[in-house]
Each structure stands twice: as C-alpha cells, then as structure tokens.
Amino acid sequence: MENIKKLHPISITIIIGTLFARMAMFMTIPFLAIYLTSVKGVSASLAGAIIGISSIVGLFGGFFGGYFSDRYGKEKMMKMSLLMWTFVFIGFATAESVWTFFLLNALNGLCRSFFEPSSRALLSQVTKQEHKLLVFNLRYAAINVGAAIGPLVGLKIGASSSTTAFFVTSFVYFLYFILLVTLFSKYTIEKHGDASEHVTFRNAVNVLGNDRVFLFTVIGMILGVTGYSQFNSTIPQYLSQYKDGVQLFSYLIVFNAITVLVVQYPVSRIGKHYSALTSIMLGIGAVALGLFGFGLFTAVPMLFVSMFVLTVGEVMMFSMIEIFIDQISPQHMKGLYFGSMGFTAIGNAAGPWIGGLMLEHLGYGNHLLIFTLLALCTSIGFPVLLYVGRLMKATKRHIEYSL
C-alpha cells in the first residue's frame, strides 16, 4: 500500500481507468455476437466476421498507434481514442445495418490499438524505475478483474438483447476521457531528451526491422500466445464431449480468473529475482505443460491441476512481457515497441484455427496426440527466447534497468 501511494497520480488514474474501461468493454463485446444473431438477425458466419474484424485491425493498427503516440504525443492519442470510443459505442447502440456494425467494430479495434500502446508508454514514462514492476502488475490485475466482472454485469443488464450496455460503456469511456483531460491539464509530463518529433516513419520501420532481439521476442511470444489461445477455443470444444462439459468449462474459467489474482504477486517475484525474460520463458514452458495435461488426463480434478499450471504460465508470460519490452525499448520509442507487440495477436488468430483443424481431422478421441502436438508447438517459444537471451549477451544489448 505504501508503494502505491508513491505512484504518480497519472499512473493510478490509468490503472483505475483500465479496470473500469475493461469492465465496460466486457459488458458488451462478449455478447455482441449473440446480440447480432438474436436481435439483428445476422447470420452466424457474418457475426463471426464482424467480431473478427476488430482483432484484424488491431493486429496492424498497433504499430501505427505506437508510432503516432511517439510522434504526436501519448496524451493526445489517449484522449482522441477515448473520445472516439465514446461515439463508437453510441453507434453500436443505434446501428441498424450489418455494415455499420462491421465498421464500428473495426473502429473499436483501431481505438484499442491506438490507446493501449500510448497508455503503456505513458505509464513507463511517469513511473520511477523501482515501481515499474508494481505498476505493470497492477495494470495486468486491473485487466483481469475487469474481464471477470464485466460479463456478469453485462448479463444482468441484458447485453445480449438490449442496447443499455452499449450506452453504459459509452458513458464510462466518456468519463475516462474527461478525467484524463482534467489530469493532463493539472500535471505536466516531462519530455525526454529525444524529442518525439524526431521519430520519423522510416526511422521507426528501420529500428524495428534491424532489432533482432525484439523480432525474436515477438516470434517467441506468438508461439506462447498460440498455446494460450487454446484455452478459449480447443479446450472448450474438447470438453464439450464430457457430460456437463459446458458447466465444467465455466468452472475452469472462474478457476482461471481466481488463480490469476492469487498467483500474480508471488509469480512476479521470479521476474524480480531473476529476469523478466526468464519469467516469460518459464511461462511458455508452463503453458505447454498445462496443454499436455489436458491431453494426458481425463479425470476432472487433474484437469483443474492442468488449468492451474496453464494459468501460472499465463501470468508469467503476460505480466512480464510489458516489463521486458519497457527494458529494451529506447525512451523515445516506447509507444512504437509496445504497439508492435500487437503482432503477437497472430498467435490468437492461428491458435484456434490450428486446434480446430486437429480436432476435425484427428478426432476428439485422439486428445493426447492433439494436445501433445499443441504443447510441442508452444514449447518452441522457449528456445526462441533462449536465443534472445544469448543474442543480448552477444551484442551486449543494453537493458535500461533491472528489476
């Protein structure tokens, strides 16, 4: 608690804002597909395309969002994104045509890909070195709490059948916008020596293209995310073959959320006592081991053990990747590096597809083979990141600070 009191007011505001913004987002977006099919009469395939366009835009938008935050200022990008988000969710509430929903969810993905790199870069900028682990872990916890509470609130207010939740989400984003405008006018954010206007587009592309440490970090994380994405795709499909499989998966979701909150602090000590990169590598290994457990065991208690191992891996990966990127990125290019990590979403897109193909062609009865192959695919990320560590030593890559 004492350390939290030492944080910059902007850091505290962004963390609290992240909690409520994610909660508001998860009040609506998880129910959007149901709303489109049941209320608007959209076909299941078209609803899937509308949902998917947000991720596709976000995949490529992160690079540009990060670049613009370095070029034109993180505060401007955050305020612009929140204001646009406000109107996007008003649009969801009032839209009638299919293509309007398609456009709105594309804009939703664009807002996220512009806001997220800017907010993370600003957190890094206003936070003292000794508090960065705490700040990024609090942000990760806020995301998970928001994601856990949001769907429950959305269910209560009928997000799958009415427009109320869209208006509530819009209102939350507008309040967040007003709060940041007030805060930025009160606190002057110190600029670093390398002025943001010196970040040209060509320079940004060249820096990322030549940064092998960053490139192989992204590749390693894509493999890790590919494995973790099975939790939302292949695992529920596989468990649907169980008696009361849907109920079982619901319990696993709750168990996952509780485990994240319980293990986050002790797991973060690994990154502090060793390194952020070591934590990410061990996290990928744990995710792979958890996937293997789902293939090896059929008894329900052991499935929960496998879920625990996978969740620990999730925390070790995702709570430390932002710290590692912050450590290796130049001060005046924080937004660009954070934004370009959006390319790891390739794993979120490829993972469910790969898992689905395996279930379709190998059959649900071959679960040991399927999850073993998925675990092996994921575990390749470990040697890739091991190479990142060796590459950093060989090139004497400077890390801005140690945890």
Short mmCIF file of C-alpha atoms in Angstrom, two decimals:
data_model
loop_
_atom_site.label_atom_id
_atom_site.label_comp_id
_atom_site.label_asym_id
_atom_site.label_seq_id
_atom_site.Cartn_x
_atom_site.Cartn_y
_atom_site.Cartn_z
CA MET A 1 0.00 0.00 0.00
CA GLU A 2 2.87 2.37 0.82
CA ASN A 3 4.38 1.80 -2.62
CA ILE A 4 1.02 2.50 -4.28
CA LYS A 5 0.88 5.87 -2.51
CA LYS A 6 4.25 6.71 -4.08
CA LEU A 7 2.96 6.23 -7.63
CA HIS A 8 2.31 9.19 -9.91
CA PRO A 9 -1.38 10.26 -9.95
CA ILE A 10 -1.44 9.62 -13.71
CA SER A 11 -0.29 6.03 -13.14
CA ILE A 12 -3.01 5.44 -10.54
CA THR A 13 -5.63 7.00 -12.83
CA ILE A 14 -4.63 4.85 -15.80
CA ILE A 15 -4.76 1.68 -13.67
CA ILE A 16 -8.20 2.53 -12.23
CA GLY A 17 -9.36 3.67 -15.68
CA THR A 18 -8.15 0.36 -17.13
CA LEU A 19 -10.25 -1.53 -14.57
CA PHE A 20 -13.48 0.30 -15.40
CA ALA A 21 -12.80 0.56 -19.14
CA ARG A 22 -12.16 -3.20 -19.42
CA MET A 23 -15.18 -3.93 -17.27
CA ALA A 24 -17.31 -1.76 -19.56
CA MET A 25 -15.83 -3.37 -22.68
CA PHE A 26 -16.52 -6.87 -21.37
CA MET A 27 -20.09 -5.87 -20.55
CA THR A 28 -20.79 -5.65 -24.28
CA ILE A 29 -18.28 -7.22 -26.67
CA PRO A 30 -18.63 -10.85 -25.41
CA PHE A 31 -22.38 -10.53 -26.01
CA LEU A 32 -22.11 -8.76 -29.37
CA ALA A 33 -22.32 -11.96 -31.43
CA ILE A 34 -25.47 -13.06 -29.57
CA TYR A 35 -26.99 -9.58 -29.97
CA LEU A 36 -26.26 -9.55 -33.71
CA THR A 37 -27.75 -13.00 -34.35
CA SER A 38 -30.74 -12.94 -31.99
CA VAL A 39 -31.79 -9.26 -32.18
CA LYS A 40 -30.50 -8.09 -35.56
CA GLY A 41 -30.96 -11.40 -37.40
CA VAL A 42 -27.37 -11.54 -38.68
CA SER A 43 -26.09 -14.96 -39.79
CA ALA A 44 -23.58 -16.74 -37.54
CA SER A 45 -20.80 -16.55 -40.13
CA LEU A 46 -21.31 -12.83 -40.73
CA ALA A 47 -21.47 -12.19 -36.98
CA GLY A 48 -18.15 -14.01 -36.67
CA ALA A 49 -16.66 -11.80 -39.38
CA ILE A 50 -17.91 -8.68 -37.58
CA ILE A 51 -16.35 -9.86 -34.30
CA GLY A 52 -13.09 -10.83 -36.02
CA ILE A 53 -12.52 -7.53 -37.84
CA SER A 54 -11.63 -5.84 -34.54
CA SER A 55 -8.67 -8.19 -33.99
CA ILE A 56 -7.52 -7.91 -37.60
CA VAL A 57 -7.49 -4.09 -37.43
CA GLY A 58 -5.80 -4.23 -34.02
CA LEU A 59 -3.11 -6.57 -35.34
CA PHE A 60 -1.80 -3.98 -37.80
CA GLY A 61 -3.08 -0.88 -36.02
CA GLY A 62 -0.81 -1.40 -33.01
CA PHE A 63 2.30 -0.48 -34.98
CA PHE A 64 0.76 2.73 -36.28
CA GLY A 65 -0.83 3.54 -32.90
CA GLY A 66 2.55 3.18 -31.22
CA TYR A 67 4.27 5.24 -33.90
CA PHE A 68 1.69 8.05 -33.67
CA SER A 69 1.98 8.10 -29.85
CA ASP A 70 5.74 8.67 -30.13
CA ARG A 71 5.35 11.15 -32.94
CA TYR A 72 2.44 13.27 -31.74
CA GLY A 73 2.26 12.60 -28.01
CA LYS A 74 0.84 9.86 -25.83
CA GLU A 75 -1.66 12.17 -24.11
CA LYS A 76 -3.18 13.26 -27.43
CA MET A 77 -3.55 9.69 -28.68
CA MET A 78 -5.19 8.56 -25.44
CA LYS A 79 -7.69 11.41 -25.38
CA MET A 80 -8.51 11.01 -29.08
CA SER A 81 -9.01 7.23 -28.70
CA LEU A 82 -11.31 7.56 -25.68
CA LEU A 83 -13.43 10.22 -27.36
CA MET A 84 -13.73 8.09 -30.50
CA TRP A 85 -14.59 5.03 -28.38
CA THR A 86 -17.44 7.04 -26.80
CA PHE A 87 -19.07 7.56 -30.19
CA VAL A 88 -18.30 4.00 -31.36
CA PHE A 89 -20.40 2.51 -28.55
CA ILE A 90 -23.19 5.03 -29.11
CA GLY A 91 -23.03 3.78 -32.69
CA PHE A 92 -23.36 0.15 -31.54
CA ALA A 93 -26.49 1.12 -29.61
CA THR A 94 -28.14 2.88 -32.56
CA ALA A 95 -26.83 0.95 -35.58
CA GLU A 96 -29.23 -0.94 -37.84
CA SER A 97 -27.31 -2.18 -40.89
CA VAL A 98 -24.81 -5.03 -40.87
CA TRP A 99 -22.08 -2.96 -42.48
CA THR A 100 -22.46 -0.29 -39.82
CA PHE A 101 -21.67 -2.89 -37.17
CA PHE A 102 -18.76 -4.08 -39.29
CA LEU A 103 -17.35 -0.53 -39.50
CA LEU A 104 -17.97 0.18 -35.81
CA ASN A 105 -16.14 -2.92 -34.61
CA ALA A 106 -13.25 -2.10 -36.96
CA LEU A 107 -13.10 1.33 -35.30
CA ASN A 108 -13.28 -0.39 -31.91
CA GLY A 109 -10.15 -2.36 -32.80
CA LEU A 110 -8.47 0.80 -34.09
CA CYS A 111 -9.21 2.69 -30.86
CA ARG A 112 -7.77 -0.14 -28.79
CA SER A 113 -4.62 -0.37 -30.92
CA PHE A 114 -4.07 3.38 -30.56
CA PHE A 115 -4.94 3.66 -26.85
CA GLU A 116 -3.08 0.64 -25.45
CA PRO A 117 0.49 1.44 -26.65
CA SER A 118 0.06 5.07 -25.62
CA SER A 119 -1.18 4.22 -22.12
CA ARG A 120 1.59 1.66 -21.51
CA ALA A 121 4.26 4.05 -22.80
CA LEU A 122 2.90 6.83 -20.60
CA LEU A 123 2.87 4.50 -17.58
CA SER A 124 6.53 3.79 -18.26
CA GLN A 125 7.32 7.49 -18.66
CA VAL A 126 5.73 8.72 -15.42
CA THR A 127 6.74 5.76 -13.21
CA LYS A 128 10.04 5.56 -11.35
CA GLN A 129 12.22 2.61 -12.23
CA GLU A 130 11.79 0.87 -8.85
CA HIS A 131 7.99 0.95 -9.19
CA LYS A 132 7.60 -0.27 -12.77
CA LEU A 133 7.13 -3.93 -11.84
CA LEU A 134 4.35 -2.92 -9.43
CA VAL A 135 2.65 -0.63 -11.95
CA PHE A 136 2.59 -3.11 -14.83
CA ASN A 137 1.41 -5.88 -12.50
CA LEU A 138 -1.39 -3.67 -11.16
CA ARG A 139 -2.41 -2.90 -14.74
CA TYR A 140 -2.48 -6.62 -15.57
CA ALA A 141 -4.57 -7.30 -12.44
CA ALA A 142 -6.98 -4.50 -13.39
CA ILE A 143 -7.45 -6.04 -16.84
CA ASN A 144 -8.27 -9.44 -15.33
CA VAL A 145 -10.64 -8.09 -12.69
CA GLY A 146 -12.44 -6.04 -15.34
CA ALA A 147 -12.67 -9.06 -17.63
CA ALA A 148 -14.11 -11.16 -14.79
CA ILE A 149 -16.72 -8.65 -13.57
CA GLY A 150 -17.75 -7.17 -16.93
CA PRO A 151 -19.58 -10.20 -18.38
CA LEU A 152 -21.51 -10.70 -15.12
CA VAL A 153 -22.69 -7.07 -15.20
CA GLY A 154 -23.49 -7.39 -18.91
CA LEU A 155 -25.56 -10.49 -18.21
CA LYS A 156 -27.52 -8.66 -15.51
CA ILE A 157 -28.40 -5.68 -17.69
CA GLY A 158 -29.27 -7.81 -20.71
CA ALA A 159 -26.35 -7.01 -23.01
CA SER A 160 -27.34 -9.83 -25.39
CA SER A 161 -30.78 -8.43 -26.07
CA SER A 162 -30.81 -4.67 -25.43
CA THR A 163 -28.76 -1.54 -26.15
CA THR A 164 -28.46 -0.44 -22.49
CA ALA A 165 -24.99 -1.91 -22.02
CA PHE A 166 -23.66 -0.08 -25.11
CA PHE A 167 -24.78 3.25 -23.68
CA VAL A 168 -23.28 2.42 -20.27
CA THR A 169 -19.95 1.52 -21.90
CA SER A 170 -20.01 4.75 -23.91
CA PHE A 171 -20.64 6.74 -20.73
CA VAL A 172 -17.72 5.04 -18.92
CA TYR A 173 -15.33 5.89 -21.76
CA PHE A 174 -16.53 9.49 -21.82
CA LEU A 175 -15.94 9.82 -18.06
CA TYR A 176 -12.46 8.38 -18.53
CA PHE A 177 -11.86 10.97 -21.29
CA ILE A 178 -12.97 13.85 -19.03
CA LEU A 179 -10.80 12.54 -16.19
CA LEU A 180 -7.69 12.38 -18.39
CA VAL A 181 -8.30 15.86 -19.84
CA THR A 182 -8.50 17.22 -16.28
CA LEU A 183 -5.45 15.29 -15.14
CA PHE A 184 -3.25 16.22 -18.11
CA SER A 185 -4.09 19.89 -17.59
CA LYS A 186 -3.05 19.62 -13.93
CA TYR A 187 0.19 17.64 -14.31
CA THR A 188 2.99 18.46 -16.70
CA ILE A 189 4.57 15.34 -18.15
CA GLU A 190 8.31 15.65 -18.52
CA LYS A 191 9.63 15.15 -22.04
CA HIS A 192 12.73 13.04 -22.57
CA GLY A 193 15.86 14.26 -24.28
CA ASP A 194 14.96 12.63 -27.61
CA ALA A 195 12.05 14.68 -28.81
CA SER A 196 9.13 12.70 -30.14
CA GLU A 197 9.02 14.72 -33.33
CA HIS A 198 12.33 13.11 -34.37
CA VAL A 199 10.60 9.74 -34.69
CA THR A 200 10.01 9.51 -38.42
CA PHE A 201 8.09 6.66 -40.03
CA ARG A 202 11.13 5.46 -41.96
CA ASN A 203 13.22 5.54 -38.80
CA ALA A 204 10.57 3.57 -36.92
CA VAL A 205 10.43 0.85 -39.59
CA ASN A 206 14.23 0.66 -39.77
CA VAL A 207 14.64 0.39 -36.00
CA LEU A 208 12.16 -2.48 -35.69
CA GLY A 209 13.43 -4.21 -38.82
CA ASN A 210 17.01 -4.22 -37.53
CA ASP A 211 16.22 -5.07 -33.91
CA ARG A 212 16.69 -8.85 -33.85
CA VAL A 213 16.14 -9.03 -30.10
CA PHE A 214 12.69 -7.53 -30.50
CA LEU A 215 11.92 -9.57 -33.63
CA PHE A 216 12.67 -12.93 -31.98
CA THR A 217 10.85 -11.84 -28.82
CA VAL A 218 7.73 -11.30 -30.94
CA ILE A 219 8.20 -14.72 -32.61
CA GLY A 220 8.61 -16.42 -29.23
CA MET A 221 5.52 -14.70 -27.85
CA ILE A 222 3.46 -15.62 -30.94
CA LEU A 223 4.21 -19.27 -30.14
CA GLY A 224 3.33 -18.75 -26.48
CA VAL A 225 0.08 -16.97 -27.34
CA THR A 226 -0.75 -19.75 -29.84
CA GLY A 227 -0.66 -22.19 -26.95
CA TYR A 228 -2.59 -19.98 -24.54
CA SER A 229 -5.30 -19.31 -27.13
CA GLN A 230 -6.33 -22.97 -26.89
CA PHE A 231 -8.00 -22.07 -23.58
CA ASN A 232 -10.64 -20.12 -25.48
CA SER A 233 -11.02 -22.46 -28.45
CA THR A 234 -9.75 -26.05 -28.49
CA ILE A 235 -10.18 -26.77 -24.77
CA PRO A 236 -13.90 -25.81 -24.62
CA GLN A 237 -14.56 -27.73 -27.85
CA TYR A 238 -12.82 -30.78 -26.43
CA LEU A 239 -14.60 -30.51 -23.06
CA SER A 240 -17.97 -30.30 -24.83
CA GLN A 241 -17.64 -34.09 -25.27
CA TYR A 242 -17.75 -34.52 -21.48
CA LYS A 243 -21.01 -34.93 -19.58
CA ASP A 244 -21.90 -31.39 -18.43
CA GLY A 245 -18.84 -30.20 -20.36
CA VAL A 246 -20.12 -26.63 -20.75
CA GLN A 247 -20.62 -26.37 -17.00
CA LEU A 248 -17.14 -27.83 -16.43
CA PHE A 249 -15.57 -25.24 -18.72
CA SER A 250 -17.47 -22.46 -16.92
CA TYR A 251 -15.93 -23.64 -13.65
CA LEU A 252 -12.50 -23.67 -15.29
CA ILE A 253 -12.97 -20.05 -16.41
CA VAL A 254 -13.80 -18.99 -12.84
CA PHE A 255 -10.86 -21.05 -11.53
CA ASN A 256 -8.57 -19.38 -14.09
CA ALA A 257 -9.65 -15.88 -13.02
CA ILE A 258 -9.20 -16.64 -9.31
CA THR A 259 -5.82 -18.28 -9.91
CA VAL A 260 -4.57 -15.26 -11.88
CA LEU A 261 -5.33 -12.93 -8.98
CA VAL A 262 -3.91 -15.30 -6.34
CA VAL A 263 -0.61 -16.22 -8.03
CA GLN A 264 0.21 -12.93 -9.72
CA TYR A 265 2.18 -11.42 -6.83
CA PRO A 266 4.28 -14.50 -5.90
CA VAL A 267 4.92 -15.32 -9.56
CA SER A 268 6.14 -11.77 -10.21
CA ARG A 269 8.93 -12.39 -7.69
CA ILE A 270 10.52 -14.75 -10.21
CA GLY A 271 10.91 -11.89 -12.66
CA LYS A 272 12.28 -9.65 -9.92
CA HIS A 273 14.86 -12.14 -8.63
CA TYR A 274 15.93 -13.50 -12.00
CA SER A 275 14.78 -11.54 -15.06
CA ALA A 276 11.64 -10.70 -17.00
CA LEU A 277 12.89 -12.81 -19.92
CA THR A 278 13.40 -15.84 -17.64
CA SER A 279 9.83 -15.47 -16.36
CA ILE A 280 8.44 -15.33 -19.91
CA MET A 281 10.41 -18.43 -20.93
CA LEU A 282 9.22 -20.39 -17.88
CA GLY A 283 5.70 -19.15 -18.59
CA ILE A 284 5.76 -20.58 -22.11
CA GLY A 285 7.03 -23.86 -20.68
CA ALA A 286 4.20 -23.92 -18.12
CA VAL A 287 1.55 -23.21 -20.78
CA ALA A 288 2.91 -26.10 -22.86
CA LEU A 289 2.89 -28.38 -19.79
CA GLY A 290 -0.68 -27.37 -18.97
CA LEU A 291 -1.81 -28.19 -22.52
CA PHE A 292 -0.10 -31.58 -22.30
CA GLY A 293 -2.02 -32.21 -19.07
CA PHE A 294 -5.34 -31.68 -20.85
CA GLY A 295 -4.37 -34.38 -23.30
CA LEU A 296 -2.92 -36.76 -20.72
CA PHE A 297 -5.62 -36.65 -18.04
CA THR A 298 -9.37 -37.21 -18.24
CA ALA A 299 -10.20 -37.07 -14.51
CA VAL A 300 -11.80 -33.72 -13.64
CA PRO A 301 -9.50 -32.94 -10.65
CA MET A 302 -6.44 -33.38 -12.87
CA LEU A 303 -7.97 -31.07 -15.48
CA PHE A 304 -8.10 -28.40 -12.78
CA VAL A 305 -4.43 -29.11 -11.97
CA SER A 306 -3.63 -28.70 -15.68
CA MET A 307 -5.61 -25.44 -15.70
CA PHE A 308 -3.63 -24.22 -12.70
CA VAL A 309 -0.30 -24.93 -14.45
CA LEU A 310 -1.51 -23.24 -17.66
CA THR A 311 -2.73 -20.19 -15.69
CA VAL A 312 0.60 -19.83 -13.87
CA GLY A 313 2.23 -19.85 -17.31
CA GLU A 314 -0.22 -17.20 -18.49
CA VAL A 315 0.69 -14.92 -15.58
CA MET A 316 4.43 -15.45 -16.03
CA MET A 317 4.19 -14.56 -19.72
CA PHE A 318 1.74 -11.68 -19.77
CA SER A 319 2.70 -9.93 -16.54
CA MET A 320 6.36 -9.76 -17.60
CA ILE A 321 6.29 -9.14 -21.35
CA GLU A 322 5.47 -5.45 -20.87
CA ILE A 323 8.33 -5.09 -18.38
CA PHE A 324 10.76 -6.73 -20.81
CA ILE A 325 9.67 -4.55 -23.74
CA ASP A 326 9.99 -1.50 -21.49
CA GLN A 327 13.53 -2.60 -20.58
CA ILE A 328 14.78 -3.00 -24.16
CA SER A 329 12.97 -0.14 -25.94
CA PRO A 330 14.50 3.34 -26.45
CA GLN A 331 12.92 6.06 -24.33
CA HIS A 332 11.58 7.98 -27.34
CA MET A 333 10.14 4.83 -28.99
CA LYS A 334 8.24 3.21 -26.13
CA GLY A 335 4.91 3.56 -27.91
CA LEU A 336 6.25 2.02 -31.11
CA TYR A 337 7.66 -1.03 -29.31
CA PHE A 338 4.56 -1.56 -27.17
CA GLY A 339 2.33 -1.12 -30.20
CA SER A 340 4.34 -3.52 -32.35
CA MET A 341 3.86 -6.23 -29.73
CA GLY A 342 0.35 -6.32 -31.16
CA PHE A 343 1.75 -8.63 -33.84
CA THR A 344 1.72 -11.39 -31.20
CA ALA A 345 -2.04 -11.47 -31.85
CA ILE A 346 -1.11 -13.67 -34.82
CA GLY A 347 -0.99 -16.43 -32.19
CA ASN A 348 -4.56 -15.62 -31.14
CA ALA A 349 -5.67 -15.96 -34.75
CA ALA A 350 -3.62 -19.02 -35.71
CA GLY A 351 -4.02 -20.97 -32.45
CA PRO A 352 -7.78 -21.62 -32.59
CA TRP A 353 -7.53 -22.45 -36.30
CA ILE A 354 -4.71 -24.99 -35.74
CA GLY A 355 -6.51 -26.55 -32.78
CA GLY A 356 -9.77 -26.73 -34.69
CA LEU A 357 -8.09 -28.44 -37.65
CA MET A 358 -6.57 -31.03 -35.33
CA LEU A 359 -9.90 -31.79 -33.67
CA GLU A 360 -11.60 -32.04 -37.06
CA HIS A 361 -9.04 -34.31 -38.74
CA LEU A 362 -7.64 -36.32 -35.82
CA GLY A 363 -10.88 -36.66 -33.88
CA TYR A 364 -11.79 -35.85 -30.29
CA GLY A 365 -10.70 -39.33 -29.18
CA ASN A 366 -7.08 -38.53 -30.05
CA HIS A 367 -6.88 -35.83 -27.37
CA LEU A 368 -3.46 -36.99 -26.15
CA LEU A 369 -1.96 -36.61 -29.64
CA ILE A 370 -3.74 -33.29 -30.27
CA PHE A 371 -2.69 -31.62 -27.03
CA THR A 372 0.82 -33.08 -27.24
CA LEU A 373 1.27 -31.51 -30.68
CA LEU A 374 -0.12 -28.20 -29.42
CA ALA A 375 2.21 -28.35 -26.42
CA LEU A 376 5.22 -29.04 -28.64
CA CYS A 377 4.29 -26.16 -30.94
CA THR A 378 4.03 -23.83 -27.94
CA SER A 379 7.26 -25.05 -26.35
CA ILE A 380 9.28 -23.98 -29.41
CA GLY A 381 8.91 -20.48 -27.99
CA PHE A 382 11.26 -21.47 -25.13
CA PRO A 383 14.41 -21.99 -27.27
CA VAL A 384 13.48 -18.95 -29.36
CA LEU A 385 13.54 -16.77 -26.25
CA LEU A 386 16.65 -18.58 -25.02
CA TYR A 387 18.23 -17.37 -28.27
CA VAL A 388 17.02 -13.85 -27.45
CA GLY A 389 18.96 -14.01 -24.18
CA ARG A 390 22.11 -15.22 -25.92
CA LEU A 391 21.68 -12.62 -28.64
CA MET A 392 21.51 -9.88 -26.00
CA LYS A 393 24.76 -11.10 -24.44
CA ALA A 394 26.50 -11.47 -27.80
CA THR A 395 25.52 -7.99 -28.94
CA LYS A 396 25.92 -6.51 -25.44
CA ARG A 397 22.37 -5.24 -25.70
CA HIS A 398 21.71 -2.58 -23.11
CA ILE A 399 18.82 -3.11 -20.71
CA GLU A 400 17.60 0.22 -19.41
CA TYR A 401 17.10 -1.05 -15.87
CA SER A 402 16.96 -4.20 -13.74
CA LEU A 403 14.01 -5.19 -11.60
#
